[in-house]
Tab-separated table of N, CA and C in Angstrom:
chain	number	residue	atom	x	y	z
A	221	MET	N	22.475	-10.572	-112.639
A	221	MET	CA	22.730	-9.301	-112.109
A	221	MET	C	23.216	-9.005	-110.731
A	222	CYS	N	23.980	-7.834	-110.292
A	222	CYS	CA	23.995	-7.922	-108.746
A	222	CYS	C	23.732	-6.547	-109.140
A	223	VAL	N	22.946	-5.958	-107.837
A	223	VAL	CA	22.674	-4.533	-107.470
A	223	VAL	C	23.162	-4.109	-106.655
A	224	LEU	N	24.219	-3.116	-106.410
A	224	LEU	CA	25.408	-2.557	-105.562
A	224	LEU	C	24.576	-1.483	-104.995
A	225	ASP	N	23.973	-1.690	-103.653
A	225	ASP	CA	23.432	-0.430	-103.086
A	225	ASP	C	24.673	0.128	-101.662
A	226	GLU	N	25.857	-0.309	-101.798
A	226	GLU	CA	26.527	-0.112	-101.157
A	226	GLU	C	28.036	0.350	-101.941
A	227	ALA	N	28.997	1.223	-101.424
A	227	ALA	CA	29.915	1.481	-101.806
A	227	ALA	C	31.090	0.182	-102.331
A	228	VAL	N	31.548	0.174	-103.728
A	228	VAL	CA	32.274	-0.844	-103.805
A	228	VAL	C	33.929	-0.503	-104.043
A	229	ASP	N	34.895	-1.380	-103.311
A	229	ASP	CA	36.186	-0.388	-103.712
A	229	ASP	C	36.578	-1.640	-104.650
A	230	ASN	N	37.938	-0.972	-105.165
A	230	ASN	CA	38.572	-2.015	-106.215
A	230	ASN	C	39.711	-2.835	-105.313
A	231	SER	N	39.798	-3.112	-103.845
A	231	SER	CA	41.100	-4.121	-103.360
A	231	SER	C	40.643	-5.100	-103.872
A	232	ASP	N	41.685	-5.906	-103.229
A	232	ASP	CA	42.123	-7.488	-103.543
A	232	ASP	C	41.115	-8.137	-102.488
A	233	ARG	N	40.467	-7.386	-101.672
A	233	ARG	CA	40.166	-8.321	-100.503
A	233	ARG	C	38.739	-7.647	-100.199
A	234	ALA	N	37.996	-8.443	-99.792
A	234	ALA	CA	36.647	-8.229	-99.301
A	234	ALA	C	36.427	-8.763	-97.969
A	235	VAL	N	35.537	-7.946	-97.314
A	235	VAL	CA	34.727	-8.615	-95.749
A	235	VAL	C	33.682	-9.107	-95.986
A	236	MET	N	33.570	-9.918	-95.648
A	236	MET	CA	32.047	-10.834	-95.442
A	236	MET	C	31.383	-10.831	-94.316
A	237	ASN	N	30.183	-10.331	-94.096
A	237	ASN	CA	29.649	-10.012	-92.782
A	237	ASN	C	28.209	-10.833	-92.813
A	238	LYS	N	28.118	-11.997	-91.793
A	238	LYS	CA	27.357	-13.103	-91.680
A	238	LYS	C	26.501	-12.203	-90.551
A	239	LYS	N	25.030	-12.293	-90.535
A	239	LYS	CA	24.464	-11.744	-89.259
A	239	LYS	C	24.765	-12.612	-88.033
A	240	GLY	N	25.168	-12.001	-86.852
A	240	GLY	CA	25.514	-13.346	-85.978
A	240	GLY	C	26.836	-13.470	-86.017
A	241	LYS	N	27.527	-13.364	-86.524
A	241	LYS	CA	29.331	-14.030	-86.752
A	241	LYS	C	30.259	-12.941	-87.126
A	242	GLU	N	31.345	-13.247	-86.756
A	242	GLU	CA	32.741	-12.565	-86.652
A	242	GLU	C	32.765	-12.346	-88.400
A	243	PRO	N	32.941	-11.113	-88.678
A	243	PRO	CA	33.488	-10.885	-89.918
A	243	PRO	C	34.866	-11.487	-90.525
A	244	VAL	N	34.644	-12.224	-91.664
A	244	VAL	CA	35.525	-12.952	-92.148
A	244	VAL	C	36.399	-11.856	-93.758
A	245	THR	N	37.691	-11.910	-93.653
A	245	THR	CA	38.286	-11.296	-94.905
A	245	THR	C	38.534	-12.247	-95.791
A	246	LEU	N	38.324	-12.021	-97.182
A	246	LEU	CA	38.175	-12.988	-98.377
A	246	LEU	C	39.259	-12.620	-99.250
A	247	SER	N	39.544	-13.151	-100.040
A	247	SER	CA	40.380	-12.737	-101.368
A	247	SER	C	38.625	-12.429	-102.331
A	248	ASP	N	39.168	-10.999	-102.967
A	248	ASP	CA	37.977	-10.870	-103.868
A	248	ASP	C	38.836	-10.937	-105.485
A	249	PHE	N	38.044	-11.837	-106.050
A	249	PHE	CA	38.525	-12.030	-107.800
A	249	PHE	C	37.425	-11.777	-108.579
A	250	CYS	N	36.556	-11.048	-108.181
A	250	CYS	CA	35.041	-10.332	-108.722
A	250	CYS	C	35.564	-9.124	-109.678
A	251	ASN	N	35.205	-9.253	-110.794
A	251	ASN	CA	35.108	-8.206	-111.861
A	251	ASN	C	33.723	-7.102	-111.821
A	252	TYR	N	33.544	-6.220	-112.017
A	252	TYR	CA	32.216	-5.229	-111.792
A	252	TYR	C	32.167	-4.515	-113.104
A	253	ILE	N	30.900	-4.401	-113.379
A	253	ILE	CA	30.465	-3.373	-114.281
A	253	ILE	C	29.780	-2.062	-113.927
A	254	ASP	N	29.653	-1.154	-113.921
A	254	ASP	CA	29.136	-0.617	-113.696
A	254	ASP	C	28.359	0.388	-114.783
A	255	ILE	N	26.770	0.310	-114.667
A	255	ILE	CA	25.812	0.664	-115.731
A	255	ILE	C	25.222	1.789	-115.163
A	256	SER	N	25.014	2.972	-115.927
A	256	SER	CA	24.358	3.928	-115.000
A	256	SER	C	23.988	5.059	-116.224
A	257	ASN	N	22.825	5.697	-116.136
A	257	ASN	CA	22.439	7.029	-117.204
A	257	ASN	C	22.927	8.343	-116.337
A	258	ASN	N	23.392	8.215	-115.549
A	258	ASN	CA	24.082	9.319	-114.326
A	258	ASN	C	25.556	9.760	-115.021
A	259	ASP	N	25.682	11.151	-115.096
A	259	ASP	CA	26.843	11.999	-115.488
A	259	ASP	C	28.158	11.403	-114.638
A	260	PHE	N	28.055	11.296	-113.142
A	260	PHE	CA	29.096	10.974	-112.401
A	260	PHE	C	28.445	9.244	-111.684
A	261	ALA	N	28.824	8.184	-112.360
A	261	ALA	CA	28.647	7.012	-111.585
A	261	ALA	C	29.371	6.526	-110.958
A	262	SER	N	30.458	6.490	-111.143
A	262	SER	CA	31.935	6.101	-110.331
A	262	SER	C	33.090	7.381	-110.426
A	263	PHE	N	33.733	7.260	-109.594
A	263	PHE	CA	35.011	7.921	-109.210
A	263	PHE	C	36.082	7.263	-110.136
A	264	ILE	N	36.959	7.718	-110.773
A	264	ILE	CA	38.190	7.215	-111.143
A	264	ILE	C	39.332	8.442	-111.400
A	265	GLU	N	40.403	7.740	-110.670
A	265	GLU	CA	41.494	8.591	-110.625
A	265	GLU	C	42.396	8.093	-111.925
A	266	GLU	N	42.996	9.297	-111.920
A	266	GLU	CA	44.319	9.132	-113.245
A	266	GLU	C	44.861	8.022	-113.236
A	267	SER	N	45.520	7.553	-111.840
A	267	SER	CA	46.099	6.455	-111.769
A	267	SER	C	45.396	5.191	-111.269
A	268	ASP	N	44.213	5.078	-111.251
A	268	ASP	CA	43.437	3.855	-111.767
A	268	ASP	C	43.697	3.308	-112.637
A	269	ARG	N	44.163	2.022	-113.096
A	269	ARG	CA	44.563	1.063	-114.336
A	269	ARG	C	43.145	0.349	-114.410
A	270	ARG	N	43.143	-0.263	-115.855
A	270	ARG	CA	42.214	-1.392	-116.525
A	270	ARG	C	40.666	-0.416	-116.115
A	271	SER	N	40.516	0.766	-116.572
A	271	SER	CA	39.224	1.118	-116.540
A	271	SER	C	38.938	1.840	-117.767
A	272	LEU	N	37.427	1.535	-118.000
A	272	LEU	CA	37.115	1.701	-119.560
A	272	LEU	C	35.578	2.429	-119.433
A	273	CYS	N	35.528	3.356	-119.819
A	273	CYS	CA	34.696	4.280	-119.956
A	273	CYS	C	33.453	4.592	-121.531
A	274	LEU	N	32.342	4.130	-121.579
A	274	LEU	CA	31.832	4.186	-123.187
A	274	LEU	C	31.094	4.669	-122.706
A	275	GLU	N	30.421	5.944	-123.866
A	275	GLU	CA	29.632	6.749	-123.584
A	275	GLU	C	28.564	6.296	-124.975
A	276	THR	N	27.194	6.215	-124.666
A	276	THR	CA	26.483	5.589	-125.918
A	276	THR	C	25.344	6.232	-125.968
A	277	ASN	N	24.439	6.236	-127.229
A	277	ASN	CA	23.489	6.825	-127.154
A	277	ASN	C	22.074	5.952	-127.653
A	278	ASN	N	21.056	6.350	-127.632
A	278	ASN	CA	19.742	5.615	-127.841
A	278	ASN	C	19.605	5.328	-129.559
A	279	MET	N	20.450	5.329	-130.510
A	279	MET	CA	20.365	5.194	-131.722
A	279	MET	C	20.377	3.438	-132.015
A	280	MET	N	19.807	3.290	-132.801
A	280	MET	CA	19.950	1.467	-133.164
A	280	MET	C	20.856	1.461	-134.266
A	281	ILE	N	21.561	0.332	-134.273
A	281	ILE	CA	22.382	-0.029	-135.573
A	281	ILE	C	21.977	-1.167	-135.989
A	282	ALA	N	21.888	-1.302	-137.579
A	282	ALA	CA	21.869	-2.447	-138.098
A	282	ALA	C	23.091	-3.644	-137.752
A	283	ILE	N	22.637	-4.666	-137.464
A	283	ILE	CA	23.133	-6.120	-137.110
A	283	ILE	C	22.806	-7.101	-137.939
A	284	ASP	N	22.749	-6.951	-139.343
A	284	ASP	CA	22.471	-8.091	-140.202
A	284	ASP	C	23.743	-8.668	-140.302
A	285	HIS	N	24.782	-8.301	-140.403
A	285	HIS	CA	26.009	-9.311	-140.888
A	285	HIS	C	26.249	-10.447	-139.766
A	286	ILE	N	25.889	-10.226	-138.387
A	286	ILE	CA	25.687	-10.952	-137.129
A	286	ILE	C	24.803	-12.417	-137.603
A	287	SER	N	25.676	-13.705	-137.857
A	287	SER	CA	24.913	-14.947	-138.320
A	287	SER	C	24.374	-15.797	-137.002
A	288	THR	N	22.831	-15.936	-136.947
A	288	THR	CA	22.331	-16.579	-136.201
A	288	THR	C	22.305	-17.722	-136.244
A	289	ASP	N	23.058	-18.626	-137.194
A	289	ASP	CA	23.060	-20.025	-137.316
A	289	ASP	C	23.508	-20.635	-136.116
A	290	THR	N	23.427	-21.834	-135.270
A	290	THR	CA	23.786	-22.170	-134.501
A	290	THR	C	24.700	-23.646	-135.001
A	291	GLY	N	24.425	-23.636	-136.131
A	291	GLY	CA	25.428	-24.950	-136.682
A	291	GLY	C	24.465	-26.323	-136.887
A	292	GLN	N	23.477	-25.805	-136.009
A	292	GLN	CA	22.731	-27.416	-135.806
A	292	GLN	C	21.406	-27.307	-137.091
A	293	HIS	N	21.330	-28.813	-137.776
A	293	HIS	CA	20.168	-28.556	-138.929
A	293	HIS	C	19.197	-29.635	-138.590
């Protein structure tokens, strides 16, 4: 888990700032997942691609159909 305490953009470049060194620009191949209970956790524009927002609740569901057998006996 990565806690993001600063703004994160969706560009393909990232700047790495090491204390006492010059900033270095790198290619950013990371994917991010935002999890929040706030109504306005992230800003998504209509032109943004590949974004998905799921609204869930606290109701539990039964998962009896999922096998826990690892195949090892």
